[in-house]
Coordinates of C-alpha atoms in Angstrom, one line a residue:
M15 CA -29.4 -40.0 5.4
N16 CA -28.4 -38.1 8.5
S17 CA -29.6 -34.5 8.6
P18 CA -27.5 -31.8 10.1
D19 CA -28.3 -30.7 13.6
T20 CA -30.4 -27.5 13.3
S21 CA -32.0 -27.7 16.7
A22 CA -32.1 -24.6 18.8
G23 CA -29.1 -24.1 21.0
S24 CA -26.7 -26.1 18.8
T25 CA -23.0 -25.2 19.3
S26 CA -21.7 -26.5 16.1
T27 CA -19.9 -24.0 13.7
P28 CA -19.0 -24.2 10.1
R29 CA -15.8 -25.8 9.1
L30 CA -13.4 -23.1 7.9
R31 CA -9.9 -23.5 6.5
A32 CA -7.2 -24.2 9.0
S33 CA -4.9 -21.6 7.2
L34 CA -7.1 -18.9 8.7
E35 CA -5.6 -19.5 12.0
T36 CA -2.1 -18.7 10.8
F37 CA -2.5 -15.0 10.0
P38 CA -4.4 -12.0 11.5
P39 CA -7.2 -10.1 9.7
Y40 CA -6.5 -6.7 8.2
V41 CA -7.2 -4.0 10.7
P42 CA -7.8 -0.5 9.3
G43 CA -6.5 2.7 10.9
K44 CA -8.5 3.8 14.0
A45 CA -10.6 7.0 14.0
P46 CA -9.4 9.7 16.4
K47 CA -10.9 10.1 19.9
R48 CA -13.4 12.9 20.3
I49 CA -12.1 15.3 23.0
D50 CA -13.8 18.6 23.9
G51 CA -11.9 21.6 22.7
L52 CA -9.6 19.7 20.3
A53 CA -10.2 19.2 16.6
P54 CA -9.7 15.5 15.8
F55 CA -7.1 14.3 13.3
K56 CA -6.9 10.9 11.7
L57 CA -3.3 10.2 10.9
S58 CA -3.6 6.4 10.8
S59 CA -4.7 5.4 7.4
N60 CA -2.3 7.1 4.9
E61 CA -5.2 8.8 3.3
N62 CA -4.6 12.0 1.3
Y63 CA -5.8 14.8 3.5
L64 CA -6.4 17.0 0.4
E65 CA -9.7 16.6 -1.5
P66 CA -9.7 15.4 -5.1
L67 CA -9.2 18.1 -7.8
P68 CA -12.4 20.0 -8.7
A69 CA -12.4 18.6 -12.2
V70 CA -12.4 15.1 -10.6
T71 CA -15.3 15.9 -8.4
D72 CA -17.2 17.2 -11.5
A73 CA -16.5 14.0 -13.4
M74 CA -17.8 11.9 -10.4
L75 CA -21.1 13.9 -10.5
A76 CA -21.4 13.6 -14.2
H77 CA -21.2 9.8 -14.1
A78 CA -23.3 9.2 -11.0
K79 CA -26.2 8.3 -13.3
N80 CA -27.8 4.8 -13.5
P81 CA -26.6 2.3 -11.0
A82 CA -28.8 -0.3 -12.6
L83 CA -26.3 -0.7 -15.4
Y84 CA -23.0 -2.5 -15.1
P85 CA -19.8 -0.5 -15.7
D86 CA -17.4 -1.2 -18.4
D87 CA -15.8 -4.4 -17.2
G88 CA -12.6 -3.7 -19.2
A89 CA -12.2 -0.1 -18.1
L90 CA -11.3 0.6 -21.7
A91 CA -11.1 4.4 -21.6
L92 CA -9.0 4.3 -18.4
R93 CA -6.7 1.5 -19.7
T94 CA -6.2 3.5 -23.0
E95 CA -5.1 6.6 -21.1
L96 CA -2.8 4.6 -18.9
A97 CA -1.3 2.9 -21.9
G98 CA -0.5 6.1 -23.6
R99 CA 1.1 7.5 -20.5
L100 CA 3.1 4.5 -19.7
G101 CA 4.1 3.5 -23.2
A102 CA 2.4 0.3 -22.9
S103 CA -0.3 -1.8 -24.8
I104 CA -3.8 -1.8 -23.2
D105 CA -3.4 -5.6 -23.1
E106 CA -0.6 -5.1 -20.6
L107 CA -3.0 -3.4 -18.2
V108 CA -5.8 -4.5 -15.8
V109 CA -7.8 -2.1 -13.7
T110 CA -9.1 -3.4 -10.3
T111 CA -10.8 -2.3 -7.1
G112 CA -7.8 -0.8 -5.6
A113 CA -4.3 -2.3 -5.4
S114 CA -5.6 -4.6 -2.7
E115 CA -7.6 -6.7 -5.1
L116 CA -4.5 -7.0 -7.3
L117 CA -2.5 -8.4 -4.3
V118 CA -5.3 -11.0 -3.8
A119 CA -5.4 -11.8 -7.5
L120 CA -1.6 -12.1 -7.8
T121 CA -1.5 -14.6 -4.9
Q122 CA -4.4 -16.6 -6.4
I123 CA -2.6 -17.1 -9.7
T124 CA 0.8 -17.9 -8.2
S125 CA 0.3 -19.6 -4.8
D126 CA -1.1 -22.6 -3.1
A127 CA -0.1 -25.0 -0.2
T128 CA 2.9 -26.2 -2.3
T129 CA 4.5 -22.7 -2.7
E130 CA 6.4 -20.1 -0.8
A131 CA 6.0 -16.3 -0.9
I132 CA 8.7 -13.8 0.1
Y133 CA 8.1 -10.2 1.2
P134 CA 9.8 -7.7 3.6
W135 CA 8.6 -7.3 7.1
P136 CA 7.2 -5.1 8.4
S137 CA 5.5 -4.0 5.3
F138 CA 1.9 -3.8 4.0
E139 CA -0.4 -5.9 6.2
M140 CA -2.2 -7.5 3.4
Y141 CA 0.8 -9.5 2.3
P142 CA 0.6 -12.0 5.1
Q143 CA -3.3 -12.0 4.7
T144 CA -3.4 -12.8 1.0
T145 CA -0.5 -15.3 0.9
G146 CA -1.7 -17.0 4.0
L147 CA -5.2 -17.4 2.6
A148 CA -3.8 -19.1 -0.4
G149 CA -2.1 -21.6 2.0
S150 CA 1.4 -20.6 0.8
K151 CA 4.3 -20.6 3.2
R152 CA 5.0 -17.1 4.2
V153 CA 8.7 -16.1 4.3
E154 CA 8.9 -12.7 6.0
V155 CA 12.4 -11.2 5.7
P156 CA 13.1 -8.5 8.3
V157 CA 13.8 -5.1 6.9
R158 CA 17.3 -3.7 8.0
D159 CA 17.8 -1.4 10.9
D160 CA 17.3 1.6 8.6
G161 CA 13.9 0.4 7.5
R162 CA 15.1 -0.7 4.0
H163 CA 14.5 -4.0 2.3
D164 CA 17.1 -6.6 2.9
L165 CA 17.4 -7.6 -0.7
D166 CA 20.4 -10.0 0.0
G167 CA 18.3 -11.7 2.7
M168 CA 15.3 -11.9 0.3
A169 CA 17.5 -13.4 -2.5
A170 CA 19.0 -16.0 -0.1
A171 CA 15.4 -17.0 0.9
I172 CA 14.5 -18.1 -2.6
T173 CA 13.9 -21.9 -2.9
D174 CA 12.5 -24.2 -5.7
R175 CA 9.1 -23.6 -4.0
T176 CA 9.2 -19.8 -4.3
S177 CA 6.3 -18.6 -6.6
L178 CA 5.8 -15.0 -5.6
I179 CA 8.1 -12.2 -4.2
I180 CA 6.6 -8.8 -3.2
L181 CA 8.6 -5.6 -3.1
C182 CA 7.2 -2.4 -1.6
S183 CA 8.6 0.9 -2.7
P184 CA 8.2 3.2 -0.8
N185 CA 7.9 0.6 1.9
N186 CA 4.8 0.9 4.0
P187 CA 5.2 1.5 6.9
T188 CA 8.9 2.1 7.3
G189 CA 9.3 4.7 4.5
P190 CA 12.4 4.1 2.4
A191 CA 12.2 3.7 -1.4
L192 CA 14.1 1.0 -3.3
R193 CA 16.7 2.2 -5.8
D194 CA 16.8 1.1 -9.4
D195 CA 20.3 -0.3 -9.3
E196 CA 19.6 -2.4 -6.3
V197 CA 16.4 -3.9 -7.6
R198 CA 18.0 -4.7 -11.0
Q199 CA 20.8 -6.5 -9.1
F200 CA 18.3 -8.4 -7.1
L201 CA 16.3 -9.5 -10.1
T202 CA 19.5 -11.1 -11.6
Q203 CA 19.2 -13.6 -8.6
V204 CA 15.4 -14.4 -9.1
P205 CA 14.5 -17.3 -11.3
D206 CA 12.6 -16.3 -14.4
H207 CA 9.5 -18.4 -13.4
V208 CA 9.1 -16.5 -10.0
L209 CA 6.7 -13.6 -10.2
V210 CA 7.9 -10.4 -8.6
A211 CA 5.3 -7.9 -7.7
L212 CA 6.4 -4.3 -7.2
D213 CA 3.9 -2.4 -5.1
E214 CA 4.3 1.3 -5.8
A215 CA 1.2 2.6 -4.0
Y216 CA 3.2 5.7 -2.9
W217 CA 5.5 6.3 -5.8
E218 CA 4.3 9.8 -6.5
F219 CA 5.6 11.0 -3.1
A220 CA 9.1 9.8 -3.6
T221 CA 11.8 12.5 -4.1
A222 CA 15.1 10.7 -3.5
D223 CA 17.5 10.3 -6.4
G224 CA 17.7 7.0 -8.3
V225 CA 14.3 5.5 -7.1
V226 CA 13.2 2.5 -8.9
N227 CA 10.8 2.9 -11.8
G228 CA 8.4 0.0 -12.1
V229 CA 7.4 0.8 -15.7
D230 CA 11.0 0.4 -16.9
L231 CA 11.4 -2.8 -14.8
V232 CA 8.4 -4.4 -16.4
A233 CA 9.6 -3.6 -19.9
D234 CA 12.9 -5.3 -19.1
H235 CA 11.7 -8.3 -17.0
P236 CA 8.7 -10.5 -18.1
N237 CA 8.4 -11.8 -14.5
V238 CA 7.8 -8.3 -13.0
V239 CA 4.3 -6.9 -12.4
L240 CA 3.9 -3.3 -11.3
V241 CA 1.1 -2.5 -8.9
R242 CA -0.2 1.1 -8.5
T243 CA -3.3 2.8 -7.1
F244 CA -5.3 6.0 -7.4
S245 CA -6.0 5.9 -3.6
K246 CA -3.0 7.9 -2.4
A247 CA -1.7 10.8 -4.5
H248 CA -4.9 11.1 -6.5
A249 CA -7.0 11.3 -3.2
L250 CA -9.5 8.6 -4.4
A251 CA -9.2 6.0 -1.7
G252 CA -12.9 5.9 -1.3
L253 CA -13.5 5.0 -5.0
R254 CA -11.2 1.9 -5.0
V255 CA -9.2 2.1 -8.2
G256 CA -5.9 0.4 -8.8
Y257 CA -4.1 -1.1 -11.8
A258 CA -1.3 -3.5 -12.7
L259 CA 1.2 -3.3 -15.6
A260 CA 2.7 -6.6 -16.7
H261 CA 3.5 -8.6 -19.7
T262 CA 0.3 -10.0 -21.5
A263 CA 0.6 -13.5 -20.1
V264 CA 0.5 -12.2 -16.5
I265 CA -2.4 -9.9 -17.3
Q266 CA -4.4 -12.8 -18.8
G267 CA -3.9 -14.8 -15.6
L268 CA -5.0 -11.8 -13.5
L269 CA -8.2 -11.4 -15.5
K270 CA -9.2 -14.9 -14.4
A271 CA -8.8 -13.9 -10.8
V272 CA -10.2 -10.3 -10.5
I273 CA -13.8 -9.5 -9.7
P274 CA -15.9 -8.8 -12.8
F275 CA -17.4 -5.3 -12.9
G276 CA -15.6 -4.4 -9.8
V277 CA -14.7 -0.8 -10.6
T278 CA -17.8 1.4 -11.0
D279 CA -18.4 3.8 -13.8
M280 CA -18.1 6.8 -11.5
S281 CA -14.8 5.5 -10.2
Q282 CA -13.4 4.9 -13.7
A283 CA -14.5 8.4 -14.7
A284 CA -12.8 10.0 -11.6
A285 CA -9.6 8.1 -12.1
L286 CA -9.5 9.0 -15.8
E287 CA -10.0 12.8 -15.1
S288 CA -7.4 12.7 -12.3
L289 CA -5.0 11.0 -14.7
R290 CA -5.6 13.7 -17.2
H291 CA -4.6 16.2 -14.5
S292 CA -1.4 14.3 -13.5
N293 CA 0.7 17.4 -13.5
E294 CA -1.4 18.9 -10.8
V295 CA -1.6 15.6 -8.9
D296 CA 2.3 15.5 -9.0
V297 CA 2.5 19.1 -7.7
R298 CA 0.3 18.3 -4.8
A299 CA 2.2 15.0 -4.0
K300 CA 5.5 16.9 -3.9
E301 CA 3.9 19.6 -1.6
I302 CA 2.9 16.8 0.8
A303 CA 6.4 15.3 0.4
A304 CA 7.9 18.7 1.5
V305 CA 5.6 18.7 4.6
R306 CA 6.7 15.1 5.2
D307 CA 10.4 16.1 5.1
D308 CA 9.8 19.0 7.4
F309 CA 8.0 16.7 9.9
A310 CA 10.6 14.0 9.7
H311 CA 13.4 16.6 10.3
A312 CA 11.5 18.1 13.3
L313 CA 11.4 14.6 14.8
R314 CA 15.1 14.0 14.2
D315 CA 15.8 17.3 15.8
Q316 CA 14.1 16.1 18.9
G317 CA 16.4 13.0 18.9
W318 CA 14.2 10.4 17.2
D319 CA 15.8 7.9 14.8
V320 CA 13.5 8.4 11.8
P321 CA 14.2 6.2 8.7
E322 CA 14.2 7.8 5.2
A323 CA 10.6 8.8 4.5
Q324 CA 9.5 8.6 0.9
G325 CA 5.8 8.0 1.2
N326 CA 3.1 10.3 2.7
F327 CA 4.0 9.1 6.2
V328 CA 6.8 8.9 8.7
W329 CA 7.7 5.8 10.8
L330 CA 8.9 5.9 14.5
P331 CA 10.5 2.5 15.3
L332 CA 9.3 2.4 18.9
G333 CA 9.2 -1.3 19.6
P334 CA 7.5 -2.0 23.0
L335 CA 6.8 1.6 23.5
S336 CA 4.5 1.9 20.5
S337 CA 1.2 1.4 22.4
A338 CA 2.3 4.1 25.0
F339 CA 3.0 6.6 22.2
E340 CA -0.3 5.7 20.5
D341 CA -2.1 6.3 23.8
A342 CA -0.4 9.7 24.2
C343 CA -1.6 10.8 20.8
V344 CA -5.1 9.5 21.5
E345 CA -5.4 11.8 24.5
Q346 CA -4.6 14.7 22.1
A347 CA -7.4 13.6 19.7
V348 CA -5.0 12.3 17.1
A349 CA -5.1 8.8 15.6
V350 CA -1.8 7.2 14.5
R351 CA -1.1 3.7 13.4
N352 CA 0.4 1.4 16.0
L353 CA 1.8 -1.6 14.2
G354 CA 3.5 -3.2 17.2
D355 CA 7.0 -2.6 16.0
G356 CA 6.5 1.1 15.8
V357 CA 4.1 3.8 15.0
R358 CA 3.3 5.2 11.5
I359 CA 2.1 8.8 11.2
S360 CA 0.3 9.8 8.1
I361 CA 0.9 13.4 6.8
G362 CA -2.1 15.5 7.4
A363 CA -3.2 19.0 8.3
Q364 CA -0.3 21.0 10.0
E365 CA -2.3 21.4 13.3
G366 CA -2.4 17.6 13.7
L367 CA 1.3 17.2 12.9
D368 CA 2.2 20.0 15.3
R369 CA 0.2 18.1 18.0
V370 CA 2.1 14.9 17.3
L371 CA 5.4 16.8 17.6
A372 CA 4.4 18.1 21.0
V373 CA 3.5 14.6 22.1
A374 CA 6.8 13.3 20.6
A375 CA 8.9 15.9 22.4
A376 CA 7.3 15.1 25.8
F377 CA 7.5 11.3 25.1
Y378 CA 11.2 11.5 24.1
S379 CA 12.1 13.5 27.2
E380 CA 10.2 11.1 29.5
H381 CA 11.6 7.9 28.0
F382 CA 14.9 8.8 26.5
G383 CA 16.0 12.2 27.9

């Protein structure tokens, strides 16, 4: 039997899946550049710049006990609280390590090399990563000029190979939120066997009238799964807690794909405590939304074409000028997210936003004035 070549200096490499060459890796938001005399601001990762509520921090400390023990794999206490608040059964819920794990699991239970996945673009960068890793054909439907989903285009893209459709509301990075009536109309065009994932990572920040409510959609449509997270409004991104609400058959499938014991005891306790203070979380989310609106209005007053902003971020569709704008912010010790088609600016401390406004005013005058 021939043995593998293990001699020193061998240039052989492991054989990896060919599909890895068809999509880029996920790239997190950059840290701000350190510049003397300027406080740095990271506005590149859509993190909540406010700390968790004091009661949540207390719960974290109380449950930071014995890491030798596995956490509750079923997150029973958290699922029970969620079920009561959402009017659902605990069997219709699964808790995972952030919404990102759910996106991976949803792809695993729906997709392979024989299937197609449809999602808006630009949108969350993990959509091409998860669907591409499964080998599924990726159908990226460009958003409209106003940053909104082209639902007619997405419906027209459905074929007999479509197994998964992802909607994002509010859409990251462009900002608009889907409306209930348009989503319900869209769902009438989706075959019952196609799973539709509604990613509502930023739903607490939405203030527009008629915004889609994923909880109601799941109740009315067995092929819809709602994806939410504690990372954004609850300010728990570092603890990695997300959840899905769906009909029991979908949840049973997800349970076969998610990581066992993925959500730590401390993370579960923090999410549960934060959920019990949802009124305070909502107030803070709407305060951030008000700052977002002021920031978007200020950019529009400068002349910028800013799409509807319903998350905790604002999108500037800069196209080929995106890198130049990012570089201008870097020189002011502010990190923003350059996504090629434009720049996404997370809502943060007012000083950081004011610095971005100053950069934006000078940049607009130079390039468009």
